Amino acid sequence: MTTIRTLSLALAAAAATPGVAGQPDPAVTDGDKYHVLLENEHVRVLRYHDEPGQKTHLHHHPNFVMYALAPFRRQLTMADGSKRVREFKAGEVAWMPAQSHVGENIGDVPTEGLLIEIK
């Protein structure tokens, strides 16, 4: 019975932890760019800001919604080495599947966005 209770507590703690266990958390790897605005048992809301030419470290996001506060252009280098360019207009919203990547601002304006990570 004690083993089951310990396992249940460990699973509950893991569920309350952002991201996937063992995956790099962007609020930790790039705390100068990601700021936690809200966190509860359902979601974590992050505000992101960087300047042209800046790059993040490899980090992981669970499934999330991206809301662009301003237009921006970024290149994502995925964990498998593949690259994608993402462009957003101010006010655009997109669903993003869970992913690990390095992000780079390849535009000429700052990146400003909100990420709503689903737990």
PDB file of C-alpha atoms in Angstrom:
ATOM      1  CA  MET A   1       0.000   0.000   0.000  1.00  0.00           C
ATOM      2  CA  THR A   2       2.834   2.413   0.833  1.00  0.00           C
ATOM      3  CA  THR A   3       4.446   1.722  -2.563  1.00  0.00           C
ATOM      4  CA  ILE A   4       1.212   2.536  -4.373  1.00  0.00           C
ATOM      5  CA  ARG A   5       0.807   5.754  -2.381  1.00  0.00           C
ATOM      6  CA  THR A   6       4.417   6.773  -3.107  1.00  0.00           C
ATOM      7  CA  LEU A   7       3.949   6.029  -6.808  1.00  0.00           C
ATOM      8  CA  SER A   8       0.707   8.042  -6.867  1.00  0.00           C
ATOM      9  CA  LEU A   9       2.415  11.025  -5.231  1.00  0.00           C
ATOM     10  CA  ALA A  10       5.328  10.815  -7.679  1.00  0.00           C
ATOM     11  CA  LEU A  11       2.953  10.706 -10.662  1.00  0.00           C
ATOM     12  CA  ALA A  12       0.988  13.672  -9.313  1.00  0.00           C
ATOM     13  CA  ALA A  13       4.205  15.659  -8.868  1.00  0.00           C
ATOM     14  CA  ALA A  14       5.338  14.784 -12.409  1.00  0.00           C
ATOM     15  CA  ALA A  15       1.981  15.871 -13.830  1.00  0.00           C
ATOM     16  CA  ALA A  16       2.350  19.252 -12.094  1.00  0.00           C
ATOM     17  CA  THR A  17       5.813  19.794 -13.566  1.00  0.00           C
ATOM     18  CA  PRO A  18       5.903  21.826 -16.813  1.00  0.00           C
ATOM     19  CA  GLY A  19       7.047  20.039 -19.935  1.00  0.00           C
ATOM     20  CA  VAL A  20       8.069  16.427 -20.073  1.00  0.00           C
ATOM     21  CA  ALA A  21      10.203  14.919 -17.332  1.00  0.00           C
ATOM     22  CA  GLY A  22      13.840  15.115 -18.329  1.00  0.00           C
ATOM     23  CA  GLN A  23      13.192  17.644 -21.127  1.00  0.00           C
ATOM     24  CA  PRO A  24      14.758  21.129 -20.969  1.00  0.00           C
ATOM     25  CA  ASP A  25      12.279  23.739 -19.692  1.00  0.00           C
ATOM     26  CA  PRO A  26      12.450  27.015 -21.695  1.00  0.00           C
ATOM     27  CA  ALA A  27      11.833  29.102 -18.553  1.00  0.00           C
ATOM     28  CA  VAL A  28      15.070  27.592 -17.213  1.00  0.00           C
ATOM     29  CA  THR A  29      17.227  27.318 -20.364  1.00  0.00           C
ATOM     30  CA  ASP A  30      16.266  30.814 -21.554  1.00  0.00           C
ATOM     31  CA  GLY A  31      14.914  32.642 -18.520  1.00  0.00           C
ATOM     32  CA  ASP A  32      15.998  35.939 -20.070  1.00  0.00           C
ATOM     33  CA  LYS A  33      13.476  35.387 -22.913  1.00  0.00           C
ATOM     34  CA  TYR A  34      10.658  33.278 -21.402  1.00  0.00           C
ATOM     35  CA  HIS A  35       8.688  34.621 -18.441  1.00  0.00           C
ATOM     36  CA  VAL A  36       5.985  32.607 -16.694  1.00  0.00           C
ATOM     37  CA  LEU A  37       2.819  34.722 -16.409  1.00  0.00           C
ATOM     38  CA  LEU A  38       0.468  32.059 -15.051  1.00  0.00           C
ATOM     39  CA  GLU A  39       0.754  28.447 -14.051  1.00  0.00           C
ATOM     40  CA  ASN A  40      -1.788  26.018 -12.655  1.00  0.00           C
ATOM     41  CA  GLU A  41      -2.658  22.340 -12.979  1.00  0.00           C
ATOM     42  CA  HIS A  42      -4.068  22.843 -16.496  1.00  0.00           C
ATOM     43  CA  VAL A  43      -1.815  25.312 -18.323  1.00  0.00           C
ATOM     44  CA  ARG A  44       1.316  27.387 -18.168  1.00  0.00           C
ATOM     45  CA  VAL A  45       1.314  30.772 -19.903  1.00  0.00           C
ATOM     46  CA  LEU A  46       4.682  32.117 -21.041  1.00  0.00           C
ATOM     47  CA  ARG A  47       5.520  35.494 -22.499  1.00  0.00           C
ATOM     48  CA  TYR A  48       8.395  35.389 -24.971  1.00  0.00           C
ATOM     49  CA  HIS A  49      10.608  38.257 -26.121  1.00  0.00           C
ATOM     50  CA  ASP A  50      13.869  38.342 -28.049  1.00  0.00           C
ATOM     51  CA  GLU A  51      15.753  40.663 -30.358  1.00  0.00           C
ATOM     52  CA  PRO A  52      16.831  40.111 -33.990  1.00  0.00           C
ATOM     53  CA  GLY A  53      19.713  37.649 -34.216  1.00  0.00           C
ATOM     54  CA  GLN A  54      19.123  36.123 -30.770  1.00  0.00           C
ATOM     55  CA  LYS A  55      18.922  32.358 -30.360  1.00  0.00           C
ATOM     56  CA  THR A  56      17.557  30.077 -27.637  1.00  0.00           C
ATOM     57  CA  HIS A  57      19.097  26.933 -26.195  1.00  0.00           C
ATOM     58  CA  LEU A  58      17.538  23.559 -26.985  1.00  0.00           C
ATOM     59  CA  HIS A  59      14.296  23.292 -24.985  1.00  0.00           C
ATOM     60  CA  HIS A  60      10.966  21.462 -25.002  1.00  0.00           C
ATOM     61  CA  HIS A  61       7.333  22.561 -25.140  1.00  0.00           C
ATOM     62  CA  PRO A  62       4.380  20.239 -24.540  1.00  0.00           C
ATOM     63  CA  ASN A  63       1.386  20.851 -26.866  1.00  0.00           C
ATOM     64  CA  PHE A  64       0.784  24.599 -26.904  1.00  0.00           C
ATOM     65  CA  VAL A  65      -1.029  27.533 -28.463  1.00  0.00           C
ATOM     66  CA  MET A  66       1.090  30.392 -29.866  1.00  0.00           C
ATOM     67  CA  TYR A  67      -0.356  33.922 -29.975  1.00  0.00           C
ATOM     68  CA  ALA A  68       1.724  36.522 -31.809  1.00  0.00           C
ATOM     69  CA  LEU A  69       1.694  39.897 -30.053  1.00  0.00           C
ATOM     70  CA  ALA A  70       3.593  41.448 -32.980  1.00  0.00           C
ATOM     71  CA  PRO A  71       4.768  40.217 -36.390  1.00  0.00           C
ATOM     72  CA  PHE A  72       7.927  38.103 -36.366  1.00  0.00           C
ATOM     73  CA  ARG A  73      10.051  35.652 -38.348  1.00  0.00           C
ATOM     74  CA  ARG A  74      11.929  32.754 -36.716  1.00  0.00           C
ATOM     75  CA  GLN A  75      13.857  29.688 -37.682  1.00  0.00           C
ATOM     76  CA  LEU A  76      13.328  26.579 -35.574  1.00  0.00           C
ATOM     77  CA  THR A  77      15.962  23.861 -35.546  1.00  0.00           C
ATOM     78  CA  MET A  78      14.212  20.732 -34.351  1.00  0.00           C
ATOM     79  CA  ALA A  79      15.849  18.103 -32.133  1.00  0.00           C
ATOM     80  CA  ASP A  80      16.394  15.888 -35.215  1.00  0.00           C
ATOM     81  CA  GLY A  81      18.303  18.693 -36.992  1.00  0.00           C
ATOM     82  CA  SER A  82      15.532  19.623 -39.434  1.00  0.00           C
ATOM     83  CA  LYS A  83      14.770  23.332 -39.827  1.00  0.00           C
ATOM     84  CA  ARG A  84      11.535  25.269 -40.249  1.00  0.00           C
ATOM     85  CA  VAL A  85      10.905  28.956 -40.784  1.00  0.00           C
ATOM     86  CA  ARG A  86       7.840  30.349 -39.029  1.00  0.00           C
ATOM     87  CA  GLU A  87       6.316  33.746 -39.759  1.00  0.00           C
ATOM     88  CA  PHE A  88       3.465  35.292 -37.813  1.00  0.00           C
ATOM     89  CA  LYS A  89       1.432  38.451 -38.214  1.00  0.00           C
ATOM     90  CA  ALA A  90       0.307  40.316 -35.103  1.00  0.00           C
ATOM     91  CA  GLY A  91      -2.791  38.634 -33.677  1.00  0.00           C
ATOM     92  CA  GLU A  92      -2.261  35.273 -35.379  1.00  0.00           C
ATOM     93  CA  VAL A  93      -2.913  32.170 -33.312  1.00  0.00           C
ATOM     94  CA  ALA A  94      -1.627  28.653 -34.018  1.00  0.00           C
ATOM     95  CA  TRP A  95      -1.810  25.222 -32.411  1.00  0.00           C
ATOM     96  CA  MET A  96       1.624  23.631 -32.020  1.00  0.00           C
ATOM     97  CA  PRO A  97       2.295  19.985 -31.231  1.00  0.00           C
ATOM     98  CA  ALA A  98       4.797  19.066 -28.517  1.00  0.00           C
ATOM     99  CA  GLN A  99       8.331  19.717 -29.724  1.00  0.00           C
ATOM    100  CA  SER A 100      11.960  20.270 -28.797  1.00  0.00           C
ATOM    101  CA  HIS A 101      13.807  22.975 -30.716  1.00  0.00           C
ATOM    102  CA  VAL A 102      16.276  25.842 -30.820  1.00  0.00           C
ATOM    103  CA  GLY A 103      14.645  29.093 -31.946  1.00  0.00           C
ATOM    104  CA  GLU A 104      16.414  31.940 -33.738  1.00  0.00           C
ATOM    105  CA  ASN A 105      15.026  35.371 -34.558  1.00  0.00           C
ATOM    106  CA  ILE A 106      15.907  35.705 -38.265  1.00  0.00           C
ATOM    107  CA  GLY A 107      13.763  38.794 -38.763  1.00  0.00           C
ATOM    108  CA  ASP A 108      14.523  42.461 -38.291  1.00  0.00           C
ATOM    109  CA  VAL A 109      12.109  43.081 -35.400  1.00  0.00           C
ATOM    110  CA  PRO A 110      11.812  41.608 -31.897  1.00  0.00           C
ATOM    111  CA  THR A 111       9.775  38.437 -31.380  1.00  0.00           C
ATOM    112  CA  GLU A 112       6.827  39.055 -29.037  1.00  0.00           C
ATOM    113  CA  GLY A 113       4.475  36.215 -28.248  1.00  0.00           C
ATOM    114  CA  LEU A 114       2.409  34.321 -25.715  1.00  0.00           C
ATOM    115  CA  LEU A 115       2.629  30.546 -25.418  1.00  0.00           C
ATOM    116  CA  ILE A 116      -0.086  28.630 -23.625  1.00  0.00           C
ATOM    117  CA  GLU A 117       1.334  25.196 -22.791  1.00  0.00           C
ATOM    118  CA  ILE A 118      -1.233  22.481 -22.130  1.00  0.00           C
ATOM    119  CA  LYS A 119      -0.527  20.153 -19.195  1.00  0.00           C
TER     120      LYS A 119
END
